């Protein structure tokens, strides 16, 4: 993706292949005209505060030494410590981690959490490593980035191919290096180590809550709605289950193993059990296999992309026949696709709002760890739903005020909050 000359790009990026960072820069450009006097600070948003690239060497089970490339990027910490996940994936790049850290800045500010944005990752296919190799890699990575993370500096969390066990290893490694147990250094931990109830389902629950708010705005009856979901892990699976339990019909589900479709509705509970036992939706007997490309053209009320970036793009956006797209994944819609969806009157609830449930409950976990006082799951879900509804209402109001999409409105709200903090803090020294 070529870049406009107005951006002073860091030397370590290829201006002709900016990847996800290029998408983020386009989104900032779109919001700049709405920032008023804060516009003088906008370049702050186009540069990560800190980007750390580390070598992660480990001894494999067979005795050989393997090296992996690891990253931790802190995009902005004007409003509080960095917050963002760690992903283990063979396609992780610095550009991707930079963009994901920037979207975390936007997301935290859009929901008004006292965090900045950060993200981490290792270029690795975790399926090729044993459990003990994964542990050694995680611990070495944590030690390498330990200089910039901490409960009041930067708090990692699970992301693609990482989970509560990964966070337990990270917390233990950091604590051993510090000489004291520091439960607040990561979120998404096991309950036994100060994790929060409700965290696993939080992102999917948030997706469902804002989908219901959008449905109210658009006069869609959720109990009679049709839903299709891409990605059937924690996020997509939880959102699908909540829709199913609210009476909606989940028509189709897609993941890396294929697409399954049932016009009468999939039995979501059985499909979740199938995914748990087989690792994907492919081969589910409660529906028919569908060509992956046909998934996007299904007529539906809600489309939930909850997998990876760039899934709705210039090549398939015109085929989308959903009334509402609720982005469970980070960056699933390209700017070109955004314009096509807008022109086709598809209402898009953007990732920085729709999937903020995870980081919201991560915030609750962090607060509980600091106070050593823990809340019930009912309290957590109530607080989550209230914050998500308030965030949606604020963004929706901004969209109506400026006659812009919800994505641009979310960026207006978030960038204003970030740059106000930057402005009042000033530059030191």
CSV table of C-alpha atoms in Angstrom, one decimal:
chain,number,residue,atom,x,y,z
A,1,UNK,CA,0.0,0.0,0.0
A,2,UNK,CA,1.6,3.3,-1.0
A,3,UNK,CA,1.6,6.1,1.4
A,4,UNK,CA,0.9,9.8,1.0
A,5,UNK,CA,3.9,12.1,1.3
A,6,UNK,CA,2.4,13.9,4.3
A,7,UNK,CA,3.5,11.0,6.6
A,8,UNK,CA,7.0,11.1,7.9
A,9,UNK,CA,7.5,7.3,8.1
A,10,UNK,CA,9.9,5.6,10.4
A,11,UNK,CA,13.0,4.2,8.5
A,12,UNK,CA,12.2,0.6,9.5
A,13,UNK,CA,9.0,0.5,7.5
A,14,UNK,CA,8.7,0.1,3.7
A,15,UNK,CA,6.6,3.0,2.4
A,16,UNK,CA,5.3,0.8,-0.4
A,17,UNK,CA,4.2,-2.1,1.9
A,18,UNK,CA,3.0,-0.5,5.1
A,19,UNK,CA,0.6,-3.4,5.9
A,20,UNK,CA,-1.9,-2.8,8.8
A,21,UNK,CA,0.0,0.3,9.9
A,22,UNK,CA,-1.0,1.9,6.6
A,23,UNK,CA,-4.7,1.2,7.3
A,24,UNK,CA,-4.4,2.8,10.7
A,25,UNK,CA,-2.7,6.0,9.2
A,26,UNK,CA,-5.6,6.3,6.8
A,27,UNK,CA,-8.1,6.1,9.7
A,28,UNK,CA,-6.2,8.9,11.5
A,29,UNK,CA,-6.2,11.0,8.3
A,30,UNK,CA,-10.0,10.6,8.1
A,31,UNK,CA,-10.5,11.9,11.7
A,32,UNK,CA,-8.0,14.8,11.6
A,33,UNK,CA,-10.5,17.4,10.1
A,34,UNK,CA,-12.7,16.9,13.2
A,35,UNK,CA,-10.0,17.5,15.9
A,36,UNK,CA,-10.1,21.3,15.8
A,37,UNK,CA,-7.2,22.9,17.7
A,38,UNK,CA,-6.0,19.5,18.9
A,39,UNK,CA,-5.0,18.9,15.3
A,40,UNK,CA,-1.5,20.4,16.0
A,41,UNK,CA,-0.8,17.2,18.1
A,42,UNK,CA,-2.1,14.7,15.5
A,43,UNK,CA,1.4,13.5,14.5
A,44,UNK,CA,1.6,12.1,18.1
A,45,UNK,CA,-0.9,9.4,16.9
A,46,UNK,CA,1.2,8.5,13.9
A,47,UNK,CA,4.3,7.5,15.8
A,48,UNK,CA,4.5,4.7,18.4
A,49,UNK,CA,6.0,5.9,21.6
A,50,UNK,CA,8.3,2.9,21.9
A,51,UNK,CA,8.9,-0.2,19.7
A,52,UNK,CA,11.0,-3.1,21.1
A,53,UNK,CA,12.2,-5.9,18.8
A,54,UNK,CA,13.8,-8.8,20.7
A,55,UNK,CA,15.5,-12.1,19.8
A,56,UNK,CA,13.9,-15.0,21.6
A,57,UNK,CA,16.3,-18.0,21.7
A,58,UNK,CA,15.2,-21.3,23.2
A,59,UNK,CA,16.5,-24.9,23.4
A,60,UNK,CA,14.1,-27.2,21.6
A,61,UNK,CA,13.2,-30.6,23.0
A,62,UNK,CA,15.6,-32.2,20.5
A,63,UNK,CA,18.5,-30.2,21.8
A,64,UNK,CA,18.8,-27.7,19.0
A,65,UNK,CA,18.6,-23.9,19.5
A,66,UNK,CA,15.8,-22.0,17.8
A,67,UNK,CA,15.5,-18.2,17.5
A,68,UNK,CA,12.2,-16.4,17.2
A,69,UNK,CA,11.5,-12.7,16.6
A,70,UNK,CA,9.5,-11.0,19.3
A,71,UNK,CA,7.9,-7.5,19.6
A,72,UNK,CA,6.4,-5.2,22.2
A,73,UNK,CA,5.1,-1.9,20.9
A,74,UNK,CA,3.7,0.9,23.2
A,75,UNK,CA,1.8,3.3,20.9
A,76,UNK,CA,0.7,5.9,23.4
A,77,UNK,CA,0.7,6.2,27.2
A,78,UNK,CA,-0.6,9.7,27.7
A,79,UNK,CA,-3.8,8.5,29.5
A,80,UNK,CA,-2.2,5.6,31.5
A,81,UNK,CA,-0.1,2.5,31.2
A,82,UNK,CA,0.1,0.5,28.0
A,83,UNK,CA,-2.5,-2.3,27.6
A,84,UNK,CA,-2.8,-4.9,24.9
A,85,UNK,CA,-2.4,-8.5,24.0
A,86,UNK,CA,0.4,-10.8,23.0
A,87,UNK,CA,-0.1,-13.0,19.9
A,88,UNK,CA,1.9,-16.0,18.7
A,89,UNK,CA,1.5,-16.3,15.0
A,90,UNK,CA,3.8,-17.1,12.0
A,91,UNK,CA,2.6,-13.9,10.2
A,92,UNK,CA,3.2,-11.4,13.0
A,93,UNK,CA,5.1,-8.3,11.7
A,94,UNK,CA,6.3,-5.1,13.3
A,95,UNK,CA,3.7,-3.2,11.1
A,96,UNK,CA,0.9,-5.4,12.4
A,97,UNK,CA,1.9,-5.1,16.1
A,98,UNK,CA,2.3,-1.3,15.6
A,99,UNK,CA,-1.2,-1.1,14.2
A,100,UNK,CA,-2.7,-3.3,16.8
A,101,UNK,CA,-1.1,-1.2,19.6
A,102,UNK,CA,-2.5,2.0,18.0
A,103,UNK,CA,-6.0,0.4,17.8
A,104,UNK,CA,-5.6,-0.4,21.5
A,105,UNK,CA,-5.0,3.3,22.2
A,106,UNK,CA,-8.1,4.2,20.3
A,107,UNK,CA,-10.2,1.4,21.9
A,108,UNK,CA,-9.2,2.2,25.5
A,109,UNK,CA,-9.9,5.9,24.9
A,110,UNK,CA,-13.2,5.2,23.1
A,111,UNK,CA,-14.5,3.2,26.1
A,112,UNK,CA,-12.7,5.8,28.5
A,113,UNK,CA,-10.5,3.2,30.2
A,114,UNK,CA,-7.4,4.7,32.0
A,115,UNK,CA,-4.9,2.9,29.6
A,116,UNK,CA,-2.8,3.7,26.6
A,117,UNK,CA,-2.3,1.2,23.7
A,118,UNK,CA,0.3,-1.5,23.5
A,119,UNK,CA,0.7,-4.9,21.7
A,120,UNK,CA,3.1,-7.7,21.5
A,121,UNK,CA,3.8,-10.8,19.5
A,122,UNK,CA,6.2,-13.5,18.4
A,123,UNK,CA,6.7,-14.7,14.8
A,124,UNK,CA,6.0,-18.4,15.4
A,125,UNK,CA,3.5,-21.1,14.5
A,126,UNK,CA,2.8,-22.4,18.0
A,127,UNK,CA,1.4,-25.7,16.5
A,128,UNK,CA,5.0,-26.6,15.8
A,129,UNK,CA,6.1,-26.4,19.4
A,130,UNK,CA,5.5,-28.7,22.3
A,131,UNK,CA,3.9,-27.4,25.5
A,132,UNK,CA,7.4,-27.3,27.2
A,133,UNK,CA,8.9,-25.4,24.2
A,134,UNK,CA,6.0,-22.9,24.3
A,135,UNK,CA,6.6,-22.4,28.0
A,136,UNK,CA,10.3,-21.8,27.5
A,137,UNK,CA,9.6,-19.4,24.6
A,138,UNK,CA,7.0,-17.4,26.6
A,139,UNK,CA,9.3,-17.1,29.6
A,140,UNK,CA,12.3,-16.0,27.5
A,141,UNK,CA,10.1,-13.5,25.7
A,142,UNK,CA,8.8,-12.1,29.0
A,143,UNK,CA,12.3,-11.7,30.3
A,144,UNK,CA,13.4,-9.9,27.1
A,145,UNK,CA,10.5,-7.4,27.3
A,146,UNK,CA,10.6,-7.2,31.1
A,147,UNK,CA,12.3,-3.8,31.0
A,148,UNK,CA,9.3,-2.1,29.6
A,149,UNK,CA,6.3,-4.0,31.1
A,150,UNK,CA,4.9,-3.8,34.6
A,151,UNK,CA,1.6,-3.3,36.5
A,152,UNK,CA,2.0,0.5,36.2
A,153,UNK,CA,3.9,0.5,32.8
A,154,UNK,CA,2.4,-1.9,30.4
A,155,UNK,CA,0.0,-4.8,31.1
A,156,UNK,CA,-0.1,-7.7,28.5
A,157,UNK,CA,-3.1,-9.9,27.9
A,158,UNK,CA,-4.0,-13.0,25.8
A,159,UNK,CA,-4.6,-12.6,22.0
A,160,UNK,CA,-4.3,-14.9,19.0
A,161,UNK,CA,-2.9,-18.3,20.1
A,162,UNK,CA,-2.3,-17.2,23.7
A,163,UNK,CA,-4.4,-18.0,26.7
A,164,UNK,CA,-4.6,-18.0,30.5
A,165,UNK,CA,-1.7,-20.5,30.8
A,166,UNK,CA,0.5,-18.1,28.7
A,167,UNK,CA,-0.4,-15.3,31.0
A,168,UNK,CA,0.5,-17.5,34.1
A,169,UNK,CA,3.9,-18.1,32.7
A,170,UNK,CA,4.4,-14.4,31.9
A,171,UNK,CA,3.3,-13.4,35.4
A,172,UNK,CA,5.5,-16.0,37.1
A,173,UNK,CA,8.6,-15.0,35.0
A,174,UNK,CA,8.1,-11.3,35.6
A,175,UNK,CA,7.5,-11.9,39.4
A,176,UNK,CA,10.6,-14.1,39.7
A,177,UNK,CA,12.7,-11.5,38.0
A,178,UNK,CA,11.3,-8.8,40.3
A,179,UNK,CA,11.6,-10.9,43.5
A,180,UNK,CA,7.9,-10.4,44.4
A,181,UNK,CA,4.6,-11.7,43.1
A,182,UNK,CA,3.1,-9.1,40.7
A,183,UNK,CA,-0.4,-10.4,39.8
A,184,UNK,CA,-1.2,-7.1,38.1
A,185,UNK,CA,1.5,-7.4,35.4
A,186,UNK,CA,-0.8,-9.3,33.0
A,187,UNK,CA,-4.6,-9.8,32.7
A,188,UNK,CA,-6.5,-12.8,31.4
A,189,UNK,CA,-4.8,-15.0,34.0
A,190,UNK,CA,-6.2,-18.1,35.6
A,191,UNK,CA,-8.6,-17.4,38.5
A,192,UNK,CA,-6.1,-19.1,40.8
A,193,UNK,CA,-3.6,-16.3,40.1
A,194,UNK,CA,-5.8,-13.3,40.5
A,195,UNK,CA,-7.7,-13.6,37.2
A,196,UNK,CA,-11.2,-12.2,36.9
A,197,UNK,CA,-14.4,-14.0,36.5
A,198,UNK,CA,-16.1,-13.2,33.2
A,199,UNK,CA,-12.8,-12.5,31.4
A,200,UNK,CA,-12.9,-15.4,28.9
A,201,UNK,CA,-16.4,-14.5,27.6
A,202,UNK,CA,-15.9,-10.7,28.0
A,203,UNK,CA,-15.1,-9.8,24.3
A,204,UNK,CA,-17.9,-11.9,22.9
A,205,UNK,CA,-20.3,-10.5,25.5
A,206,UNK,CA,-19.3,-7.0,24.6
A,207,UNK,CA,-19.9,-7.7,20.9
A,208,UNK,CA,-23.4,-9.0,21.7
A,209,UNK,CA,-24.2,-6.0,23.9
A,210,UNK,CA,-23.3,-3.4,21.3
A,211,UNK,CA,-25.0,-5.4,18.6
A,212,UNK,CA,-28.2,-5.1,20.7
A,213,UNK,CA,-27.7,-1.4,21.0
A,214,UNK,CA,-27.3,-1.1,17.3
A,215,UNK,CA,-30.4,-3.2,16.8
A,216,UNK,CA,-32.3,-0.8,18.9
A,217,UNK,CA,-31.1,2.1,16.8
A,218,UNK,CA,-32.1,0.3,13.6
A,219,UNK,CA,-35.4,-1.2,14.9
A,220,UNK,CA,-34.1,-4.8,14.5
A,221,UNK,CA,-35.7,-7.4,16.8
A,222,UNK,CA,-32.8,-9.4,18.0
A,223,UNK,CA,-35.0,-12.4,18.9
A,224,UNK,CA,-36.0,-12.7,15.2
A,225,UNK,CA,-32.6,-11.7,13.8
A,226,UNK,CA,-30.4,-13.8,11.5
A,227,UNK,CA,-26.7,-13.9,12.3
A,228,UNK,CA,-23.5,-15.2,10.6
A,229,UNK,CA,-20.2,-15.4,12.4
A,230,UNK,CA,-16.6,-15.7,11.1
A,231,UNK,CA,-14.3,-17.1,13.7
A,232,UNK,CA,-15.7,-19.5,16.4
A,233,UNK,CA,-13.3,-19.1,19.3
A,234,UNK,CA,-13.8,-17.2,22.5
A,235,UNK,CA,-15.2,-14.1,20.7
A,236,UNK,CA,-17.3,-15.4,17.8
A,237,UNK,CA,-18.4,-18.5,19.8
A,238,UNK,CA,-19.5,-16.5,22.8
A,239,UNK,CA,-21.3,-13.9,20.7
A,240,UNK,CA,-23.1,-16.6,18.7
A,241,UNK,CA,-24.2,-18.4,21.9
A,242,UNK,CA,-25.6,-15.2,23.3
A,243,UNK,CA,-27.5,-14.4,20.1
A,244,UNK,CA,-28.8,-18.0,20.0
A,245,UNK,CA,-29.9,-17.8,23.6
A,246,UNK,CA,-31.7,-14.5,22.8
A,247,UNK,CA,-33.7,-16.2,20.1
A,248,UNK,CA,-31.7,-15.2,17.0
A,249,UNK,CA,-31.0,-17.7,14.2
A,250,UNK,CA,-27.3,-18.3,13.6
A,251,UNK,CA,-27.3,-19.2,9.9
A,252,UNK,CA,-23.6,-19.8,9.3
A,253,UNK,CA,-20.2,-20.1,10.9
A,254,UNK,CA,-16.8,-19.9,9.3
A,255,UNK,CA,-13.2,-20.5,10.5
A,256,UNK,CA,-9.9,-21.8,9.2
A,257,UNK,CA,-11.5,-25.3,8.8
A,258,UNK,CA,-14.3,-24.2,6.5
A,259,UNK,CA,-17.8,-22.9,6.5
A,260,UNK,CA,-20.9,-24.6,7.9
A,261,UNK,CA,-24.4,-23.4,7.0
A,262,UNK,CA,-28.0,-24.2,8.0
A,263,UNK,CA,-30.8,-22.0,6.7
A,264,UNK,CA,-33.0,-23.3,9.6
A,265,UNK,CA,-30.3,-22.2,12.1
A,266,UNK,CA,-27.3,-24.0,13.6
A,267,UNK,CA,-27.5,-25.5,17.1
A,268,UNK,CA,-24.8,-23.3,18.6
A,269,UNK,CA,-24.3,-25.3,21.7
A,270,UNK,CA,-23.7,-28.5,19.7
A,271,UNK,CA,-21.4,-26.5,17.3
A,272,UNK,CA,-19.4,-25.2,20.2
A,273,UNK,CA,-19.0,-28.7,21.5
A,274,UNK,CA,-17.9,-29.8,18.0
A,275,UNK,CA,-15.3,-27.0,17.8
A,276,UNK,CA,-14.0,-27.9,21.3
A,277,UNK,CA,-13.4,-31.5,20.3
A,278,UNK,CA,-12.2,-31.1,16.7
A,279,UNK,CA,-10.6,-27.6,16.7
A,280,UNK,CA,-12.9,-26.0,14.1
A,281,UNK,CA,-16.4,-25.8,12.6
A,282,UNK,CA,-15.5,-28.0,9.5
A,283,UNK,CA,-17.3,-31.3,9.5
A,284,UNK,CA,-20.1,-30.3,11.8
A,285,UNK,CA,-23.1,-32.6,11.1
A,286,UNK,CA,-25.7,-30.0,12.0
A,287,UNK,CA,-25.3,-28.1,8.8
A,288,UNK,CA,-24.0,-28.3,5.2
A,289,UNK,CA,-20.6,-27.3,4.0
A,290,UNK,CA,-20.5,-24.0,2.1
A,291,UNK,CA,-17.8,-22.5,-0.1
A,292,UNK,CA,-15.9,-20.0,2.0
A,293,UNK,CA,-16.4,-17.2,-0.5
A,294,UNK,CA,-20.2,-17.7,-0.4
A,295,UNK,CA,-20.3,-17.0,3.3
A,296,UNK,CA,-20.0,-13.2,2.7
A,297,UNK,CA,-23.0,-13.1,0.4
A,298,UNK,CA,-25.5,-14.6,2.8
A,299,UNK,CA,-28.5,-12.5,3.5
A,300,UNK,CA,-28.5,-11.7,7.2
A,301,UNK,CA,-29.2,-9.1,9.8
A,302,UNK,CA,-25.8,-9.4,11.6
A,303,UNK,CA,-22.4,-10.3,10.3
A,304,UNK,CA,-19.8,-10.8,13.0
A,305,UNK,CA,-16.2,-11.0,11.7
A,306,UNK,CA,-14.3,-12.4,14.7
A,307,UNK,CA,-11.2,-13.9,13.1
A,308,UNK,CA,-8.2,-11.9,11.7
A,309,UNK,CA,-7.5,-8.6,9.9
A,310,UNK,CA,-8.5,-7.6,6.4
A,311,UNK,CA,-11.3,-10.2,6.0
A,312,UNK,CA,-13.8,-7.7,4.5
A,313,UNK,CA,-11.9,-6.0,1.7
A,314,UNK,CA,-12.4,-4.4,-1.7
A,315,UNK,CA,-12.8,-7.9,-3.3
A,316,UNK,CA,-15.8,-9.0,-1.2
A,317,UNK,CA,-17.3,-6.0,0.4
A,318,UNK,CA,-19.8,-5.4,-2.4
A,319,UNK,CA,-21.2,-8.9,-1.8
A,320,UNK,CA,-22.0,-8.4,1.9
A,321,UNK,CA,-25.8,-8.5,2.4
A,322,UNK,CA,-25.8,-7.9,6.1
A,323,UNK,CA,-27.7,-4.9,7.7
A,324,UNK,CA,-25.1,-4.6,10.5
A,325,UNK,CA,-21.4,-5.6,10.7
A,326,UNK,CA,-20.2,-5.9,14.3
A,327,UNK,CA,-16.5,-6.3,14.3
A,328,UNK,CA,-15.3,-8.9,16.9
A,329,UNK,CA,-11.8,-9.1,15.4
A,330,UNK,CA,-9.2,-6.3,15.2
A,331,UNK,CA,-9.1,-4.6,11.9
A,332,UNK,CA,-11.3,-7.0,9.9
A,333,UNK,CA,-12.5,-4.3,7.4
A,334,UNK,CA,-10.1,-2.4,5.1
A,335,UNK,CA,-10.7,1.4,4.5
A,336,UNK,CA,-11.8,0.6,0.9
A,337,UNK,CA,-14.3,-2.0,2.1
A,338,UNK,CA,-15.5,0.6,4.7
A,339,UNK,CA,-16.5,3.0,1.9
A,340,UNK,CA,-18.2,0.2,0.0
A,341,UNK,CA,-20.2,-0.9,3.0
A,342,UNK,CA,-21.2,2.8,3.8
A,343,UNK,CA,-22.3,3.3,0.2
A,344,UNK,CA,-24.4,0.1,0.4
A,345,UNK,CA,-26.0,1.3,3.7
A,346,UNK,CA,-24.4,-1.4,5.8
A,347,UNK,CA,-24.1,-0.2,9.4
A,348,UNK,CA,-20.7,-1.0,10.8
A,349,UNK,CA,-20.0,-1.1,14.5
A,350,UNK,CA,-16.2,-0.8,14.5
A,351,UNK,CA,-13.7,-3.0,16.3
A,352,UNK,CA,-12.4,-0.3,18.6
A,353,UNK,CA,-15.9,-0.1,20.1
A,354,UNK,CA,-17.4,-3.6,19.4
A,355,UNK,CA,-14.6,-5.8,20.8
A,356,UNK,CA,-13.7,-3.6,23.7
A,357,UNK,CA,-15.4,-5.9,26.2
A,358,UNK,CA,-12.2,-7.9,26.6
A,359,UNK,CA,-10.0,-5.0,27.6
A,360,UNK,CA,-12.8,-3.6,29.8
A,361,UNK,CA,-12.9,-6.8,31.9
A,362,UNK,CA,-9.0,-6.8,31.8
A,363,UNK,CA,-9.3,-3.3,33.4
A,364,UNK,CA,-11.6,-4.8,36.1
A,365,UNK,CA,-9.1,-7.6,36.6
A,366,UNK,CA,-6.2,-5.1,37.0
A,367,UNK,CA,-8.2,-3.0,39.5
A,368,UNK,CA,-9.1,-6.2,41.5
A,369,UNK,CA,-5.5,-7.3,41.6
A,370,UNK,CA,-4.4,-3.8,42.9
A,371,UNK,CA,-7.0,-3.8,45.6
A,372,UNK,CA,-6.9,-7.6,46.3
A,373,UNK,CA,-10.7,-7.5,46.4
A,374,UNK,CA,-12.6,-9.5,43.9
A,375,UNK,CA,-16.1,-9.1,42.4
A,376,UNK,CA,-18.8,-11.6,41.5
A,377,UNK,CA,-19.3,-12.6,37.9
A,378,UNK,CA,-22.7,-11.0,38.0
A,379,UNK,CA,-21.2,-7.7,39.1
A,380,UNK,CA,-18.6,-7.9,36.4
A,381,UNK,CA,-21.1,-8.6,33.6
A,382,UNK,CA,-23.3,-5.7,34.8
A,383,UNK,CA,-20.4,-3.3,34.9
A,384,UNK,CA,-19.2,-4.5,31.5
A,385,UNK,CA,-22.7,-4.0,29.9
A,386,UNK,CA,-23.1,-0.6,31.4
A,387,UNK,CA,-19.7,0.6,30.2
A,388,UNK,CA,-20.2,-0.8,26.7
A,389,UNK,CA,-23.7,0.8,26.4
A,390,UNK,CA,-22.3,4.2,27.6
A,391,UNK,CA,-19.5,3.9,25.1
A,392,UNK,CA,-21.8,3.0,22.2
A,393,UNK,CA,-24.2,5.9,23.1
A,394,UNK,CA,-21.3,8.4,23.1
A,395,UNK,CA,-20.0,7.2,19.8
A,396,UNK,CA,-23.5,7.0,18.2
A,397,UNK,CA,-24.2,10.5,19.3
A,398,UNK,CA,-20.9,11.8,17.8
A,399,UNK,CA,-21.8,10.0,14.5
A,400,UNK,CA,-25.2,11.7,14.3
A,401,UNK,CA,-23.7,15.1,15.2
A,402,UNK,CA,-21.0,15.0,12.5
A,403,UNK,CA,-23.0,12.8,10.0
A,404,UNK,CA,-20.1,10.3,9.9
A,405,UNK,CA,-19.7,6.5,10.3
A,406,UNK,CA,-19.5,4.9,13.7
A,407,UNK,CA,-15.8,4.2,13.0
A,408,UNK,CA,-14.9,7.8,12.3
A,409,UNK,CA,-17.0,8.8,15.3
A,410,UNK,CA,-15.2,6.4,17.6
A,411,UNK,CA,-11.9,7.8,16.3
A,412,UNK,CA,-13.1,11.4,16.9
A,413,UNK,CA,-14.0,10.5,20.5
A,414,UNK,CA,-10.8,8.5,21.2
A,415,UNK,CA,-8.3,10.8,19.5
A,416,UNK,CA,-9.8,13.8,21.2
A,417,UNK,CA,-9.4,12.2,24.6
A,418,UNK,CA,-5.8,11.1,23.8
A,419,UNK,CA,-4.7,14.4,22.4
A,420,UNK,CA,-6.4,16.4,25.2
A,421,UNK,CA,-4.3,14.3,27.6
A,422,UNK,CA,-1.2,14.9,25.5
A,423,UNK,CA,-1.9,18.7,25.4
A,424,UNK,CA,-2.5,19.2,29.1
A,425,UNK,CA,0.6,17.0,30.0
A,426,UNK,CA,2.7,19.0,27.7
A,427,UNK,CA,6.2,18.0,26.5
A,428,UNK,CA,8.9,17.0,28.9
A,429,UNK,CA,11.6,18.2,29.0
